[in-house]
Amino acid sequence: NCTKAICIEDNIIQVVPIICNPPPKPTCANGLSPVQVIDEDGCCWHWECDCYCTGWGDPHYMTFDGLYYSYQGNCTYVLVEEIYKKVDNFGVYIDNYHCDTRDVVSCPRTLIVRHETQEVRIATVKPNTLQVKVTVNKQAVALPYKKFGLSIYESGINRVVEIPELKMNVTYNGLSFSIRMPYRLFGNNTHGQCGTCNNNTADDCMLPNGNIAENCETMADHWQVVDPSKPQCSPGLIPTKAPSTTPMQPCKESSICKLLLGSLFEPCHGFVRPEKYYAACVFDSCVVPNLDLECSSLQVYAATCADQSVCIDWRSHTNGVCSYKCPSDKEYRACGPIKEITCKSSQQNETSTKQMEGCFCPNGTMLYDSGVDVCVKTCGEFYCFTRMHFGEKFTVDCQDCICLEGGNGIVCEPHECAKQNKTSCDGEGFYEVNEVNSEDSCCPIVTCKCNTSLCTTKVPKCTVGFEVHSHIPSGQCCPVYQCVPKRVCVHQNAEFLPNSSVFVDKCQNCFCTNEVNVSTQLNIISCEHIPCNTYCEPGYEHQPVKGECCGRCVQTKCVIHTANNSDLILSPGEFKSDPYNNCTIYSCVNIHNQLLSSTSEITCPAFNEENCKPVSKYEKLTLYSMHGLLHPTLCSVRQRKDFIFYKSCRSVDRVVMTECEGKCGTFSLYSADANSMEHSCSCCRESRTTVREVELKCPTGHSISHKYIYVESCSCQDHEC
């Protein structure tokens, strides 16, 4: 109870009241008066500068700390969000649009307030008017509205969104908005187009990344939010340039703007300086002179003055330009109560000194209820005197009521709904929805709706050549997916339409057919090999070659041209005599995969006439060298000339070679002493040899040196018989 207990001694306690010393009154950067805030102990108080941001016209902004700027973007923007998130899903946003035919300036269209599970939208019904409609989570609601810690109500010309837990309120009337937030809850923790609430204008132009822009026009464009209805808008675009305030012709300021600096608003000048509002008014009257937007500058200034408890009746001084018409059963007041007294609230004490302009019930009448916009002279008159008789029952606001005399004239109980068959929304994707009952609007009907986003089955990823087909079976919500063939051919993870060519390899012409492979469900690829000439000359065979389609003729046998112009075909390792000359032999060898042919001629021993005996007595002797006609000669050296072959290489010319040939003694005699046959054998063999060297020419073109044995002398040498 704002007292302090002090223990003296011996259980003696002194209780003294806490003394509060009034703190010095600070100066707020936004030019508004500071507010008294109770300390945490609930006893003393201190001054704070509330966060107060306004916007109006086309549009002009005054940040929390009082920095003025104009911005002409036509997207949806963040007015205020927390830097460090303390409140779930909290923020205030503005949807601007181009409000003149030249798309030069923009005006506010919708104010959006998000708090936890609710999103409030206050939208302008008709451009540049004070007609608005309110929706919560995209559903139209009647005012006053109060649910989940958020309330919405009418206050004069404004619609007010109030969040008591955060001690903040947001107002909007179609032409202007205001946001009031307590410094103790939001100080140093706001950013957006309304700036940072810290009583310092130096950082009001803060970008989302924490940097400070050179001006707030640049900063404002960076606070775009994704809006599906405005695909041309996205964060990070080039800042929207403000239109020039210098018109093509000299601009004469509107006389309405001068009212801000004159005696009419002078009582407020000491509380709120008018210069920035005057500059905005001149801007609007020069740039868009036909929209009467200058009225919004006076309206916002008057509302700010009323917030400081200074009420000014200004509309009657505008010669009808800024007049405001009320319904026939109400009258306009520049200084009416923030919350109008109703039959149900008449007993409550209204202590607020702040006032608000708007349409109010005439003197002598009272608003029946904040939810029933009818002025009555006596409470209960609205229903009981004009529609019902006393004692008659009726239903209103989903309550069963009866008209009684005295008091408010109405006694109500909650409306009872008839029992309904319980609807069970079983099945994946279904959820319950309350729909309006045409027979009883107070008793909604529970129906089942399908929301495919609640389905858990994921769309399968089909292999190449297949695609996803889906269908929703009767009585179900979630689709059933399956991969079905696309009636195409597939080769190397690529799809080919029927009758289109398919490249398999360069040796085949392939195309996609309309025939389907039963096992793979894919169309069949038909291929034909490229036509090839497989004829080869004799001695050659057609063999495939890697990297080539048709192969080529490869020599597998030797082709030898004989002396009589005929051809012989020999396989490697084969020997064959000339069909017309048995003394000529042809051969074919394969050396390192190269076929080489050779020709060999059989040479006869050198002919010596001395070895022949005469067979005729004629002077001219006929000599025969046939066997049996030669005189046997003794063992001696015989010479002959022939080619030397070695490893497919051959001597260039015939070489003189020697050999031993002739008769040696050989006999078999009977020996009486030994009583057996005695044998004596001798052979004509070389007795002395030398090694000679000759040059051989090889098929590859190179030459080699070859050594061979040359017989110098021969003799008869004994040999075992």
PDB file of C-alpha atoms in Angstrom, residues 455-680:
ATOM      1  CA  CYS A 455      -3.806 -34.315 -46.937  1.00  0.00           C
ATOM      2  CA  THR A 456      -0.604 -36.098 -45.966  1.00  0.00           C
ATOM      3  CA  THR A 457      -0.108 -38.163 -49.116  1.00  0.00           C
ATOM      4  CA  LYS A 458       2.726 -36.650 -51.104  1.00  0.00           C
ATOM      5  CA  VAL A 459       2.786 -36.437 -54.868  1.00  0.00           C
ATOM      6  CA  PRO A 460       5.060 -39.244 -56.108  1.00  0.00           C
ATOM      7  CA  LYS A 461       8.066 -38.570 -58.288  1.00  0.00           C
ATOM      8  CA  CYS A 462       7.673 -40.603 -61.454  1.00  0.00           C
ATOM      9  CA  THR A 463      10.484 -42.063 -63.514  1.00  0.00           C
ATOM     10  CA  VAL A 464      11.264 -40.813 -66.994  1.00  0.00           C
ATOM     11  CA  GLY A 465       8.486 -41.688 -69.414  1.00  0.00           C
ATOM     12  CA  PHE A 466       5.778 -41.582 -66.757  1.00  0.00           C
ATOM     13  CA  GLU A 467       3.655 -38.744 -65.349  1.00  0.00           C
ATOM     14  CA  VAL A 468       1.491 -38.252 -62.278  1.00  0.00           C
ATOM     15  CA  HIS A 469      -2.265 -38.642 -62.650  1.00  0.00           C
ATOM     16  CA  SER A 470      -4.588 -37.968 -59.757  1.00  0.00           C
ATOM     17  CA  HIS A 471      -8.250 -38.459 -59.044  1.00  0.00           C
ATOM     18  CA  ILE A 472     -10.433 -38.059 -55.997  1.00  0.00           C
ATOM     19  CA  PRO A 473     -12.538 -41.143 -55.301  1.00  0.00           C
ATOM     20  CA  SER A 474     -16.187 -40.585 -54.552  1.00  0.00           C
ATOM     21  CA  GLY A 475     -16.785 -39.681 -50.926  1.00  0.00           C
ATOM     22  CA  GLN A 476     -13.158 -38.808 -50.254  1.00  0.00           C
ATOM     23  CA  CYS A 477     -11.277 -35.527 -50.015  1.00  0.00           C
ATOM     24  CA  CYS A 478      -7.666 -36.420 -50.692  1.00  0.00           C
ATOM     25  CA  PRO A 479      -6.536 -37.295 -54.205  1.00  0.00           C
ATOM     26  CA  VAL A 480      -5.039 -40.661 -55.133  1.00  0.00           C
ATOM     27  CA  TYR A 481      -1.868 -40.463 -57.194  1.00  0.00           C
ATOM     28  CA  GLN A 482      -0.388 -42.924 -59.662  1.00  0.00           C
ATOM     29  CA  CYS A 483       2.334 -42.839 -62.279  1.00  0.00           C
ATOM     30  CA  VAL A 484       1.001 -43.605 -65.758  1.00  0.00           C
ATOM     31  CA  PRO A 485       2.982 -43.991 -68.986  1.00  0.00           C
ATOM     32  CA  LYS A 486       3.177 -40.951 -71.229  1.00  0.00           C
ATOM     33  CA  ARG A 487       3.202 -43.100 -74.393  1.00  0.00           C
ATOM     34  CA  VAL A 488       6.734 -42.076 -75.294  1.00  0.00           C
ATOM     35  CA  CYS A 489      10.051 -43.799 -75.891  1.00  0.00           C
ATOM     36  CA  VAL A 490      12.873 -43.430 -73.369  1.00  0.00           C
ATOM     37  CA  HIS A 491      16.568 -43.600 -74.196  1.00  0.00           C
ATOM     38  CA  GLN A 492      19.339 -42.455 -71.856  1.00  0.00           C
ATOM     39  CA  ASN A 493      16.834 -40.653 -69.543  1.00  0.00           C
ATOM     40  CA  ALA A 494      15.382 -38.664 -72.448  1.00  0.00           C
ATOM     41  CA  GLU A 495      11.826 -38.870 -73.758  1.00  0.00           C
ATOM     42  CA  PHE A 496      10.934 -39.150 -77.459  1.00  0.00           C
ATOM     43  CA  LEU A 497       7.500 -38.753 -79.003  1.00  0.00           C
ATOM     44  CA  PRO A 498       6.186 -41.428 -81.394  1.00  0.00           C
ATOM     45  CA  ASN A 499       7.486 -41.126 -84.980  1.00  0.00           C
ATOM     46  CA  SER A 500      10.413 -38.982 -83.865  1.00  0.00           C
ATOM     47  CA  SER A 501      13.992 -40.039 -84.547  1.00  0.00           C
ATOM     48  CA  VAL A 502      16.086 -41.425 -81.693  1.00  0.00           C
ATOM     49  CA  PHE A 503      19.864 -41.313 -81.736  1.00  0.00           C
ATOM     50  CA  VAL A 504      21.197 -44.614 -80.391  1.00  0.00           C
ATOM     51  CA  ASP A 505      24.520 -44.716 -82.263  1.00  0.00           C
ATOM     52  CA  LYS A 506      25.840 -43.527 -85.610  1.00  0.00           C
ATOM     53  CA  CYS A 507      25.575 -46.978 -87.160  1.00  0.00           C
ATOM     54  CA  GLN A 508      21.800 -47.283 -86.721  1.00  0.00           C
ATOM     55  CA  ASN A 509      18.755 -45.372 -87.918  1.00  0.00           C
ATOM     56  CA  CYS A 510      16.246 -45.493 -85.024  1.00  0.00           C
ATOM     57  CA  PHE A 511      12.807 -43.994 -84.414  1.00  0.00           C
ATOM     58  CA  CYS A 512      10.118 -44.173 -81.740  1.00  0.00           C
ATOM     59  CA  THR A 513       7.198 -46.399 -82.685  1.00  0.00           C
ATOM     60  CA  ASN A 514       3.612 -46.519 -81.431  1.00  0.00           C
ATOM     61  CA  GLU A 515       4.078 -50.074 -80.198  1.00  0.00           C
ATOM     62  CA  VAL A 516       4.224 -50.530 -76.429  1.00  0.00           C
ATOM     63  CA  ASN A 517       6.494 -52.871 -74.499  1.00  0.00           C
ATOM     64  CA  VAL A 518       4.155 -54.835 -72.233  1.00  0.00           C
ATOM     65  CA  SER A 519       6.701 -55.180 -69.420  1.00  0.00           C
ATOM     66  CA  THR A 520       8.034 -51.598 -69.328  1.00  0.00           C
ATOM     67  CA  GLN A 521       4.857 -49.832 -70.560  1.00  0.00           C
ATOM     68  CA  LEU A 522       7.110 -47.658 -72.743  1.00  0.00           C
ATOM     69  CA  ASN A 523       6.982 -47.338 -76.513  1.00  0.00           C
ATOM     70  CA  ILE A 524       9.431 -49.495 -78.443  1.00  0.00           C
ATOM     71  CA  ILE A 525      12.409 -48.021 -80.291  1.00  0.00           C
ATOM     72  CA  SER A 526      12.907 -49.613 -83.725  1.00  0.00           C
ATOM     73  CA  CYS A 527      16.393 -49.562 -85.304  1.00  0.00           C
ATOM     74  CA  GLU A 528      17.895 -50.507 -88.684  1.00  0.00           C
ATOM     75  CA  HIS A 529      21.609 -50.824 -89.350  1.00  0.00           C
ATOM     76  CA  ILE A 530      23.079 -48.434 -91.882  1.00  0.00           C
ATOM     77  CA  PRO A 531      23.578 -50.327 -95.258  1.00  0.00           C
ATOM     78  CA  CYS A 532      27.211 -51.426 -95.813  1.00  0.00           C
ATOM     79  CA  ASN A 533      29.205 -52.815 -98.816  1.00  0.00           C
ATOM     80  CA  THR A 534      30.763 -56.070 -97.563  1.00  0.00           C
ATOM     81  CA  TYR A 535      32.481 -57.200-100.822  1.00  0.00           C
ATOM     82  CA  CYS A 536      36.261 -57.621-100.560  1.00  0.00           C
ATOM     83  CA  GLU A 537      38.965 -58.526-103.126  1.00  0.00           C
ATOM     84  CA  PRO A 538      40.496 -62.047-103.006  1.00  0.00           C
ATOM     85  CA  GLY A 539      42.845 -62.361-100.063  1.00  0.00           C
ATOM     86  CA  TYR A 540      40.828 -59.861 -98.038  1.00  0.00           C
ATOM     87  CA  GLU A 541      38.036 -60.398 -95.496  1.00  0.00           C
ATOM     88  CA  HIS A 542      35.377 -57.937 -94.234  1.00  0.00           C
ATOM     89  CA  GLN A 543      35.932 -57.373 -90.516  1.00  0.00           C
ATOM     90  CA  PRO A 544      34.273 -54.964 -88.010  1.00  0.00           C
ATOM     91  CA  VAL A 545      36.321 -51.970 -86.872  1.00  0.00           C
ATOM     92  CA  LYS A 546      35.797 -50.281 -83.522  1.00  0.00           C
ATOM     93  CA  GLY A 547      34.330 -46.813 -83.962  1.00  0.00           C
ATOM     94  CA  GLU A 548      33.212 -47.459 -87.535  1.00  0.00           C
ATOM     95  CA  CYS A 549      29.806 -48.566 -88.734  1.00  0.00           C
ATOM     96  CA  CYS A 550      30.617 -50.736 -91.753  1.00  0.00           C
ATOM     97  CA  GLY A 551      34.033 -52.136 -90.944  1.00  0.00           C
ATOM     98  CA  ARG A 552      36.575 -52.576 -93.718  1.00  0.00           C
ATOM     99  CA  CYS A 553      38.391 -55.145 -95.852  1.00  0.00           C
ATOM    100  CA  VAL A 554      41.400 -56.557 -94.037  1.00  0.00           C
ATOM    101  CA  GLN A 555      44.074 -58.675 -95.814  1.00  0.00           C
ATOM    102  CA  THR A 556      44.146 -62.161 -94.336  1.00  0.00           C
ATOM    103  CA  LYS A 557      46.094 -64.000 -97.120  1.00  0.00           C
ATOM    104  CA  CYS A 558      49.010 -63.284 -99.398  1.00  0.00           C
ATOM    105  CA  VAL A 559      48.227 -62.471-103.017  1.00  0.00           C
ATOM    106  CA  ILE A 560      51.136 -63.510-105.272  1.00  0.00           C
ATOM    107  CA  HIS A 561      51.340 -62.601-108.933  1.00  0.00           C
ATOM    108  CA  THR A 562      53.144 -65.417-110.830  1.00  0.00           C
ATOM    109  CA  ALA A 563      55.280 -65.100-113.938  1.00  0.00           C
ATOM    110  CA  ASN A 564      52.417 -66.135-116.214  1.00  0.00           C
ATOM    111  CA  ASN A 565      50.143 -63.347-114.804  1.00  0.00           C
ATOM    112  CA  SER A 566      48.068 -65.646-112.639  1.00  0.00           C
ATOM    113  CA  ASP A 567      47.372 -65.039-108.932  1.00  0.00           C
ATOM    114  CA  LEU A 568      48.018 -67.416-106.079  1.00  0.00           C
ATOM    115  CA  ILE A 569      46.191 -66.986-102.734  1.00  0.00           C
ATOM    116  CA  LEU A 570      48.225 -68.365 -99.823  1.00  0.00           C
ATOM    117  CA  SER A 571      47.342 -68.456 -96.148  1.00  0.00           C
ATOM    118  CA  PRO A 572      50.033 -67.527 -93.616  1.00  0.00           C
ATOM    119  CA  GLY A 573      52.469 -70.475 -93.230  1.00  0.00           C
ATOM    120  CA  GLU A 574      51.409 -72.065 -96.523  1.00  0.00           C
ATOM    121  CA  PHE A 575      53.885 -73.050 -99.326  1.00  0.00           C
ATOM    122  CA  LYS A 576      52.899 -73.736-102.902  1.00  0.00           C
ATOM    123  CA  SER A 577      54.752 -74.500-106.145  1.00  0.00           C
ATOM    124  CA  ASP A 578      54.260 -72.544-109.293  1.00  0.00           C
ATOM    125  CA  PRO A 579      51.678 -74.508-111.340  1.00  0.00           C
ATOM    126  CA  TYR A 580      53.830 -74.025-114.442  1.00  0.00           C
ATOM    127  CA  ASN A 581      57.265 -74.353-112.825  1.00  0.00           C
ATOM    128  CA  ASN A 582      57.802 -76.867-110.037  1.00  0.00           C
ATOM    129  CA  CYS A 583      61.217 -75.403-109.305  1.00  0.00           C
ATOM    130  CA  THR A 584      59.644 -72.126-108.088  1.00  0.00           C
ATOM    131  CA  ILE A 585      58.036 -72.211-104.628  1.00  0.00           C
ATOM    132  CA  TYR A 586      55.905 -69.449-103.158  1.00  0.00           C
ATOM    133  CA  SER A 587      55.301 -68.954 -99.431  1.00  0.00           C
ATOM    134  CA  CYS A 588      53.315 -66.628 -97.099  1.00  0.00           C
ATOM    135  CA  VAL A 589      54.291 -65.629 -93.565  1.00  0.00           C
ATOM    136  CA  ASN A 590      52.703 -63.328 -90.924  1.00  0.00           C
ATOM    137  CA  ILE A 591      55.254 -61.167 -89.163  1.00  0.00           C
ATOM    138  CA  HIS A 592      53.921 -58.716 -86.561  1.00  0.00           C
ATOM    139  CA  ASN A 593      50.454 -58.803 -88.151  1.00  0.00           C
ATOM    140  CA  GLN A 594      52.000 -58.071 -91.544  1.00  0.00           C
ATOM    141  CA  LEU A 595      51.712 -60.593 -94.381  1.00  0.00           C
ATOM    142  CA  LEU A 596      54.884 -61.160 -96.387  1.00  0.00           C
ATOM    143  CA  SER A 597      55.140 -63.318 -99.501  1.00  0.00           C
ATOM    144  CA  SER A 598      58.386 -64.832-100.785  1.00  0.00           C
ATOM    145  CA  THR A 599      59.498 -66.678-103.925  1.00  0.00           C
ATOM    146  CA  SER A 600      62.129 -69.440-103.792  1.00  0.00           C
ATOM    147  CA  GLU A 601      63.741 -71.203-106.743  1.00  0.00           C
ATOM    148  CA  ILE A 602      65.269 -74.689-106.482  1.00  0.00           C
ATOM    149  CA  THR A 603      68.819 -74.672-107.975  1.00  0.00           C
ATOM    150  CA  CYS A 604      70.590 -77.767-109.299  1.00  0.00           C
ATOM    151  CA  PRO A 605      74.238 -78.649-108.528  1.00  0.00           C
ATOM    152  CA  ALA A 606      76.795 -77.026-110.772  1.00  0.00           C
ATOM    153  CA  PHE A 607      77.227 -78.979-113.993  1.00  0.00           C
ATOM    154  CA  ASN A 608      80.743 -80.348-114.666  1.00  0.00           C
ATOM    155  CA  GLU A 609      81.421 -82.026-118.024  1.00  0.00           C
ATOM    156  CA  GLU A 610      84.362 -83.935-116.635  1.00  0.00           C
ATOM    157  CA  ASN A 611      81.993 -85.938-114.535  1.00  0.00           C
ATOM    158  CA  CYS A 612      80.183 -87.197-117.599  1.00  0.00           C
ATOM    159  CA  LYS A 613      81.182 -90.226-119.740  1.00  0.00           C
ATOM    160  CA  PRO A 614      80.744 -90.355-123.505  1.00  0.00           C
ATOM    161  CA  VAL A 615      77.880 -92.498-124.761  1.00  0.00           C
ATOM    162  CA  SER A 616      78.541 -92.088-128.479  1.00  0.00           C
ATOM    163  CA  LYS A 617      81.526 -92.408-130.768  1.00  0.00           C
ATOM    164  CA  TYR A 618      80.521 -89.405-132.752  1.00  0.00           C
ATOM    165  CA  GLU A 619      82.766 -86.384-132.688  1.00  0.00           C
ATOM    166  CA  LYS A 620      80.086 -84.428-131.078  1.00  0.00           C
ATOM    167  CA  LEU A 621      79.399 -85.988-127.740  1.00  0.00           C
ATOM    168  CA  THR A 622      76.044 -85.873-126.107  1.00  0.00           C
ATOM    169  CA  LEU A 623      76.430 -85.474-122.410  1.00  0.00           C
ATOM    170  CA  TYR A 624      73.891 -86.651-119.901  1.00  0.00           C
ATOM    171  CA  SER A 625      73.820 -85.718-116.347  1.00  0.00           C
ATOM    172  CA  MET A 626      71.226 -88.251-115.491  1.00  0.00           C
ATOM    173  CA  HIS A 627      71.830 -90.563-112.570  1.00  0.00           C
ATOM    174  CA  GLY A 628      73.972 -93.544-113.458  1.00  0.00           C
ATOM    175  CA  LEU A 629      75.774 -91.868-116.312  1.00  0.00           C
ATOM    176  CA  LEU A 630      78.151 -89.785-114.190  1.00  0.00           C
ATOM    177  CA  HIS A 631      81.633 -91.057-113.330  1.00  0.00           C
ATOM    178  CA  PRO A 632      81.999 -91.243-109.614  1.00  0.00           C
ATOM    179  CA  THR A 633      84.455 -88.620-108.373  1.00  0.00           C
ATOM    180  CA  LEU A 634      86.542 -88.520-105.269  1.00  0.00           C
ATOM    181  CA  CYS A 635      85.525 -86.417-102.287  1.00  0.00           C
ATOM    182  CA  SER A 636      86.061 -82.742-103.136  1.00  0.00           C
ATOM    183  CA  VAL A 637      84.615 -79.192-102.715  1.00  0.00           C
ATOM    184  CA  ARG A 638      81.744 -78.260-105.017  1.00  0.00           C
ATOM    185  CA  GLN A 639      80.539 -74.662-105.515  1.00  0.00           C
ATOM    186  CA  ARG A 640      77.068 -73.316-106.277  1.00  0.00           C
ATOM    187  CA  LYS A 641      75.360 -69.923-106.320  1.00  0.00           C
ATOM    188  CA  ASP A 642      72.058 -69.323-104.552  1.00  0.00           C
ATOM    189  CA  PHE A 643      70.125 -66.806-102.391  1.00  0.00           C
ATOM    190  CA  ILE A 644      70.482 -66.965 -98.626  1.00  0.00           C
ATOM    191  CA  PHE A 645      67.216 -66.652 -96.605  1.00  0.00           C
ATOM    192  CA  TYR A 646      67.161 -65.846 -92.899  1.00  0.00           C
ATOM    193  CA  LYS A 647      64.102 -64.746 -90.914  1.00  0.00           C
ATOM    194  CA  SER A 648      62.238 -63.606 -94.026  1.00  0.00           C
ATOM    195  CA  CYS A 649      65.273 -61.601 -95.109  1.00  0.00           C
ATOM    196  CA  ARG A 650      67.126 -62.463 -98.347  1.00  0.00           C
ATOM    197  CA  SER A 651      70.513 -61.722 -99.835  1.00  0.00           C
ATOM    198  CA  VAL A 652      70.492 -59.101-102.538  1.00  0.00           C
ATOM    199  CA  ASP A 653      72.355 -61.308-105.067  1.00  0.00           C
ATOM    200  CA  ARG A 654      73.142 -64.977-105.373  1.00  0.00           C
ATOM    201  CA  VAL A 655      75.969 -65.934-103.057  1.00  0.00           C
ATOM    202  CA  VAL A 656      78.769 -68.487-103.780  1.00  0.00           C
ATOM    203  CA  MET A 657      78.303 -71.329-101.345  1.00  0.00           C
ATOM    204  CA  THR A 658      80.381 -74.561-101.102  1.00  0.00           C
ATOM    205  CA  GLU A 659      79.605 -78.119-100.116  1.00  0.00           C
ATOM    206  CA  CYS A 660      81.425 -81.494 -99.881  1.00  0.00           C
ATOM    207  CA  GLU A 661      80.576 -84.147-102.439  1.00  0.00           C
ATOM    208  CA  GLY A 662      82.341 -87.282-103.810  1.00  0.00           C
ATOM    209  CA  LYS A 663      83.214 -90.953-103.269  1.00  0.00           C
ATOM    210  CA  CYS A 664      84.914 -92.364-100.172  1.00  0.00           C
ATOM    211  CA  GLY A 665      85.895 -95.947 -99.384  1.00  0.00           C
ATOM    212  CA  THR A 666      83.099 -98.027 -97.925  1.00  0.00           C
ATOM    213  CA  PHE A 667      82.984-101.876 -97.787  1.00  0.00           C
ATOM    214  CA  SER A 668      81.752-104.936 -95.903  1.00  0.00           C
ATOM    215  CA  LEU A 669      84.024-108.114 -95.818  1.00  0.00           C
ATOM    216  CA  TYR A 670      83.801-111.532 -94.188  1.00  0.00           C
ATOM    217  CA  SER A 671      86.551-112.229 -91.678  1.00  0.00           C
ATOM    218  CA  ALA A 672      87.381-115.887 -91.168  1.00  0.00           C
ATOM    219  CA  ASP A 673      89.256-115.063 -87.985  1.00  0.00           C
ATOM    220  CA  ALA A 674      86.345-113.275 -86.511  1.00  0.00           C
ATOM    221  CA  ASN A 675      83.836-115.442 -88.286  1.00  0.00           C
ATOM    222  CA  SER A 676      81.808-112.294 -88.927  1.00  0.00           C
ATOM    223  CA  MET A 677      81.383-109.396 -91.297  1.00  0.00           C
ATOM    224  CA  GLU A 678      83.767-106.467 -91.006  1.00  0.00           C
ATOM    225  CA  HIS A 679      82.571-103.022 -91.975  1.00  0.00           C
ATOM    226  CA  SER A 680      84.495 -99.945 -93.008  1.00  0.00           C
TER     227      SER A 680
END
